[in-house]
Amino acid sequence: MAVGERVSARTAVFAPLTSGGRAEAVVQRITESASLGLLADGEQLPSETELAAQLGVSTVTLREALASLREQGLVETRRGRNGGSFIRAPGDPTKTDLRARLSALSVSDLRDAGDELASVSGAAARLAASRASTDNVRRLLALAERIGAAAGVGDRTRADSRFHIEVAVSAASERLTRSEVSLQGELGLLLWGAASAAGHAAESAEQHRAIALAISREDAGLARDLAERHVEQNMHRLIEARIELHGGGGRGR
């Protein structure tokens, strides 16, 4: 399948920005990509000229973004013959940071984001059931096992997100892949910050495996239903955690 082979998670990392080309948007894209493991620790970014062209921003805007990323410790710039800008993967966020991020979102915000994520993930799983290559399926089954062995919020977020992003890649849809990457970047750390680690990881591993098997069997309806149910269950946990932060109040706020 020639079309599917052109789609990858990396496509979303370096796709042109659609938010006006601001430095903040570049910072967000690189930060999310590093948090999701799409950019590996120590990986060298393209040259400033090349990266600016890929993201559709000016070199001035890109340099501003790189300066901000350096201040945050997410990028290291080296001079000289073998120099360039290199990714420094973020460490696990503190519980205080996660609570602050979750508290800043209303229940309505989370519900809307969950609806979008369920729609994107469900559509990707449905299409993957008819479009996934043998290599796609093999990778999905391997990724389904990762979350059970992951330790820490960051590792679990990367394991969970990479599985869902790979489902979108298997659907051979660049737009769905970009949407999945964006939503995982927005919600992934919050989901795992609110999770009871061991039990949730084991349950997610089983659900990932079921989705992967439905895709491998080309059962589009089941793959979609399982993916949507998985997202809805996770978002329910996240919304309950948000409500608890405010003493059970503010369901619509």
Tab-separated table of C-alpha atoms in Angstrom:
chain	number	residue	atom	x	y	z
A	1	MET	CA	0.000	0.000	0.000
A	2	ALA	CA	1.962	2.912	-1.334
A	3	VAL	CA	-0.161	5.590	0.308
A	4	GLY	CA	0.146	4.102	3.785
A	5	GLU	CA	3.912	3.804	3.496
A	6	ARG	CA	4.160	7.567	3.074
A	7	VAL	CA	2.369	8.230	6.372
A	8	SER	CA	4.322	8.158	9.610
A	9	ALA	CA	4.247	9.704	13.040
A	10	ARG	CA	7.240	11.806	11.983
A	11	THR	CA	5.062	13.386	9.305
A	12	ALA	CA	3.102	15.118	12.049
A	13	VAL	CA	6.215	16.338	13.877
A	14	PHE	CA	7.542	18.371	10.967
A	15	ALA	CA	4.269	19.234	9.223
A	16	PRO	CA	3.620	22.950	8.603
A	17	LEU	CA	2.023	24.760	11.508
A	18	THR	CA	-1.532	25.971	11.094
A	19	SER	CA	-1.598	28.438	13.993
A	20	GLY	CA	-0.048	31.475	12.377
A	21	GLY	CA	3.616	30.519	12.652
A	22	ARG	CA	4.184	31.936	16.135
A	23	ALA	CA	7.222	30.959	18.203
A	24	GLU	CA	4.869	29.617	20.890
A	25	ALA	CA	3.387	27.178	18.372
A	26	VAL	CA	6.863	25.901	17.467
A	27	VAL	CA	7.698	25.454	21.156
A	28	GLN	CA	4.472	23.536	21.706
A	29	ARG	CA	5.068	21.262	18.695
A	30	ILE	CA	8.637	20.373	19.732
A	31	THR	CA	7.705	19.965	23.409
A	32	GLU	CA	4.780	17.652	22.634
A	33	SER	CA	6.845	15.622	20.183
A	34	ALA	CA	9.594	15.109	22.781
A	35	SER	CA	7.059	14.250	25.503
A	36	LEU	CA	5.461	11.618	23.246
A	37	GLY	CA	8.823	10.140	22.262
A	38	LEU	CA	8.415	11.120	18.614
A	39	LEU	CA	11.660	13.053	19.009
A	40	ALA	CA	14.175	10.981	20.951
A	41	ASP	CA	16.523	12.188	23.651
A	42	GLY	CA	19.742	13.310	21.974
A	43	GLU	CA	18.203	13.456	18.494
A	44	GLN	CA	19.499	16.236	16.290
A	45	LEU	CA	16.940	18.573	14.790
A	46	PRO	CA	17.224	19.641	11.147
A	47	SER	CA	19.193	22.804	10.438
A	48	GLU	CA	17.470	26.084	11.268
A	49	THR	CA	16.825	26.854	7.605
A	50	GLU	CA	15.437	23.383	6.901
A	51	LEU	CA	13.318	23.190	10.053
A	52	ALA	CA	11.875	26.672	9.515
A	53	ALA	CA	10.875	25.695	5.968
A	54	GLN	CA	9.290	22.430	7.126
A	55	LEU	CA	7.243	24.146	9.839
A	56	GLY	CA	6.345	27.074	7.608
A	57	VAL	CA	7.830	29.778	9.848
A	58	SER	CA	10.552	32.368	9.438
A	59	THR	CA	14.071	31.657	10.681
A	60	VAL	CA	13.650	34.547	13.134
A	61	THR	CA	10.571	32.856	14.627
A	62	LEU	CA	12.357	29.509	14.774
A	63	ARG	CA	15.376	31.000	16.551
A	64	GLU	CA	13.065	32.611	19.088
A	65	ALA	CA	11.416	29.237	19.702
A	66	LEU	CA	14.765	27.439	20.039
A	67	ALA	CA	15.916	30.058	22.550
A	68	SER	CA	12.794	29.379	24.629
A	69	LEU	CA	13.321	25.615	24.391
A	70	ARG	CA	16.937	26.026	25.522
A	71	GLU	CA	15.778	28.023	28.550
A	72	GLN	CA	13.417	25.166	29.438
A	73	GLY	CA	16.191	22.591	29.049
A	74	LEU	CA	14.406	20.817	26.188
A	75	VAL	CA	16.969	21.672	23.518
A	76	GLU	CA	20.753	21.864	23.664
A	77	THR	CA	22.600	23.807	20.974
A	78	ARG	CA	26.215	22.896	20.231
A	79	ARG	CA	28.610	24.927	18.142
A	80	GLY	CA	31.311	23.726	15.783
A	81	ARG	CA	31.645	21.222	13.021
A	82	ASN	CA	29.357	18.622	14.618
A	83	GLY	CA	27.081	21.205	16.147
A	84	GLY	CA	23.379	21.796	15.918
A	85	SER	CA	20.300	21.663	18.109
A	86	PHE	CA	19.622	18.436	20.007
A	87	ILE	CA	16.550	17.246	21.879
A	88	ARG	CA	16.686	16.776	25.632
A	89	ALA	CA	13.712	14.630	26.643
A	90	PRO	CA	11.668	16.143	29.481
A	91	GLY	CA	11.629	14.396	32.835
A	92	ASP	CA	8.443	13.273	34.547
A	93	PRO	CA	6.266	16.231	35.584
A	94	THR	CA	5.639	16.701	39.285
A	95	LYS	CA	2.240	15.954	40.787
A	96	THR	CA	1.921	19.662	41.536
A	97	ASP	CA	2.477	20.543	37.870
A	98	LEU	CA	-0.034	17.936	36.707
A	99	ARG	CA	-2.662	19.112	39.181
A	100	ALA	CA	-2.161	22.701	38.046
A	101	ARG	CA	-2.559	21.743	34.393
A	102	LEU	CA	-5.658	19.675	35.106
A	103	SER	CA	-7.171	22.348	37.316
A	104	ALA	CA	-6.810	24.909	34.515
A	105	LEU	CA	-9.212	22.890	32.353
A	106	SER	CA	-12.947	22.821	32.965
A	107	VAL	CA	-15.006	19.639	32.880
A	108	SER	CA	-16.574	20.949	29.663
A	109	ASP	CA	-13.093	21.417	28.150
A	110	LEU	CA	-12.190	17.834	29.010
A	111	ARG	CA	-15.477	16.462	27.742
A	112	ASP	CA	-15.078	18.266	24.412
A	113	ALA	CA	-11.479	17.080	24.060
A	114	GLY	CA	-12.549	13.541	24.911
A	115	ASP	CA	-15.298	13.635	22.278
A	116	GLU	CA	-12.762	14.718	19.664
A	117	LEU	CA	-10.226	12.099	20.740
A	118	ALA	CA	-12.816	9.313	20.682
A	119	SER	CA	-13.909	10.385	17.205
A	120	VAL	CA	-10.357	10.525	15.840
A	121	SER	CA	-9.213	7.294	17.502
A	122	GLY	CA	-12.356	5.431	16.486
A	123	ALA	CA	-12.104	6.536	12.866
A	124	ALA	CA	-8.411	5.647	12.757
A	125	ALA	CA	-9.040	2.159	14.142
A	126	ARG	CA	-11.894	1.557	11.689
A	127	LEU	CA	-9.775	2.566	8.702
A	128	ALA	CA	-6.711	0.700	9.962
A	129	ALA	CA	-8.721	-2.521	9.909
A	130	SER	CA	-8.917	-2.310	6.115
A	131	ARG	CA	-5.685	-0.432	5.351
A	132	ALA	CA	-3.029	-1.708	7.775
A	133	SER	CA	-0.095	-3.550	6.256
A	134	THR	CA	1.431	-6.667	7.792
A	135	ASP	CA	4.236	-4.498	9.205
A	136	ASN	CA	1.678	-2.090	10.701
A	137	VAL	CA	-0.102	-4.931	12.479
A	138	ARG	CA	3.151	-6.410	13.748
A	139	ARG	CA	4.156	-3.038	15.173
A	140	LEU	CA	0.749	-2.494	16.788
A	141	LEU	CA	0.913	-5.853	18.548
A	142	ALA	CA	4.424	-5.059	19.802
A	143	LEU	CA	3.416	-1.568	20.984
A	144	ALA	CA	0.374	-2.999	22.781
A	145	GLU	CA	2.722	-4.806	25.167
A	146	ARG	CA	4.893	-1.807	26.044
A	147	ILE	CA	2.601	-0.031	28.436
A	148	GLY	CA	2.466	-2.931	30.862
A	149	ALA	CA	6.230	-2.715	31.407
A	150	ALA	CA	6.463	1.091	31.436
A	151	ALA	CA	7.368	2.846	34.689
A	152	GLY	CA	6.568	6.449	35.544
A	153	VAL	CA	4.128	8.942	34.095
A	154	GLY	CA	6.392	9.904	31.195
A	155	ASP	CA	7.132	6.344	30.064
A	156	ARG	CA	3.486	5.301	30.335
A	157	THR	CA	2.390	8.379	28.411
A	158	ARG	CA	4.857	7.624	25.620
A	159	ALA	CA	3.890	3.935	25.466
A	160	ASP	CA	0.154	4.718	25.400
A	161	SER	CA	0.421	7.580	22.934
A	162	ARG	CA	2.720	5.725	20.539
A	163	PHE	CA	0.190	2.908	20.262
A	164	HIS	CA	-2.665	5.259	19.378
A	165	ILE	CA	-0.515	7.258	16.971
A	166	GLU	CA	0.531	4.019	15.267
A	167	VAL	CA	-3.149	3.110	14.814
A	168	ALA	CA	-3.600	6.402	12.937
A	169	VAL	CA	-0.447	5.703	10.908
A	170	SER	CA	-1.891	2.269	10.071
A	171	ALA	CA	-5.016	4.019	8.786
A	172	ALA	CA	-2.800	5.643	6.128
A	173	SER	CA	-4.249	9.039	6.993
A	174	GLU	CA	-1.901	11.980	7.440
A	175	ARG	CA	-4.689	14.172	8.818
A	176	LEU	CA	-5.810	11.614	11.396
A	177	THR	CA	-2.181	11.074	12.398
A	178	ARG	CA	-1.661	14.805	12.921
A	179	SER	CA	-4.870	15.040	14.934
A	180	GLU	CA	-3.941	12.036	17.086
A	181	VAL	CA	-0.478	13.446	17.804
A	182	SER	CA	-1.949	16.815	18.767
A	183	LEU	CA	-4.588	15.325	21.079
A	184	GLN	CA	-2.153	12.908	22.701
A	185	GLY	CA	0.187	15.831	23.329
A	186	GLU	CA	-2.650	17.756	24.948
A	187	LEU	CA	-4.092	14.955	27.085
A	188	GLY	CA	-1.554	12.155	27.449
A	189	LEU	CA	0.346	13.335	30.523
A	190	LEU	CA	-2.888	14.380	32.230
A	191	LEU	CA	-4.425	10.946	31.647
A	192	TRP	CA	-1.493	9.134	33.182
A	193	GLY	CA	-1.021	11.676	35.929
A	194	ALA	CA	-4.586	10.924	37.014
A	195	ALA	CA	-4.261	7.142	36.641
A	196	SER	CA	-3.689	4.569	39.347
A	197	ALA	CA	-0.495	3.338	37.733
A	198	ALA	CA	-0.274	-0.447	37.935
A	199	GLY	CA	-3.947	-1.335	37.510
A	200	HIS	CA	-4.567	1.180	34.759
A	201	ALA	CA	-1.432	0.136	32.847
A	202	ALA	CA	-2.442	-3.537	32.892
A	203	GLU	CA	-5.978	-2.712	31.801
A	204	SER	CA	-4.746	-0.437	29.020
A	205	ALA	CA	-2.377	-3.144	27.783
A	206	GLU	CA	-5.329	-5.545	27.454
A	207	GLN	CA	-7.407	-2.930	25.645
A	208	HIS	CA	-4.555	-2.067	23.284
A	209	ARG	CA	-4.103	-5.745	22.493
A	210	ALA	CA	-7.819	-6.139	21.760
A	211	ILE	CA	-7.782	-3.146	19.397
A	212	ALA	CA	-4.680	-4.463	17.618
A	213	LEU	CA	-6.224	-7.920	17.218
A	214	ALA	CA	-9.461	-6.467	15.813
A	215	ILE	CA	-7.398	-4.508	13.274
A	216	SER	CA	-5.392	-7.629	12.391
A	217	ARG	CA	-8.656	-9.515	11.787
A	218	GLU	CA	-9.974	-6.673	9.618
A	219	ASP	CA	-12.995	-6.230	11.901
A	220	ALA	CA	-13.558	-2.523	11.332
A	221	GLY	CA	-16.668	-2.178	13.495
A	222	LEU	CA	-15.129	-3.887	16.506
A	223	ALA	CA	-11.860	-1.971	16.155
A	224	ARG	CA	-13.751	1.335	16.142
A	225	ASP	CA	-15.964	0.381	19.101
A	226	LEU	CA	-13.017	-0.800	21.188
A	227	ALA	CA	-10.995	2.330	20.451
A	228	GLU	CA	-13.889	4.652	21.299
A	229	ARG	CA	-14.686	2.734	24.492
A	230	HIS	CA	-11.033	2.865	25.535
A	231	VAL	CA	-10.903	6.649	25.114
A	232	GLU	CA	-14.233	7.193	26.858
A	233	GLN	CA	-13.121	5.139	29.857
A	234	ASN	CA	-9.853	7.058	30.129
A	235	MET	CA	-11.596	10.412	29.848
A	236	HIS	CA	-14.093	9.398	32.521
A	237	ARG	CA	-11.172	8.815	34.891
A	238	LEU	CA	-9.662	12.159	33.968
A	239	ILE	CA	-12.912	14.065	34.471
A	240	GLU	CA	-13.438	12.401	37.851
A	241	ALA	CA	-9.911	13.425	38.860
A	242	ARG	CA	-10.650	17.011	37.787
A	243	ILE	CA	-13.867	17.033	39.849
A	244	GLU	CA	-12.035	15.703	42.907
A	245	LEU	CA	-9.525	18.552	42.684
A	246	HIS	CA	-12.402	20.925	43.348
A	247	GLY	CA	-14.092	18.945	46.051
A	248	GLY	CA	-16.737	17.391	43.827
A	249	GLY	CA	-17.992	20.687	42.429
A	250	GLY	CA	-17.731	22.420	39.103
A	251	ARG	CA	-18.919	19.659	36.802
A	252	GLY	CA	-19.824	22.111	34.102
A	253	ARG	CA	-17.072	24.603	34.684
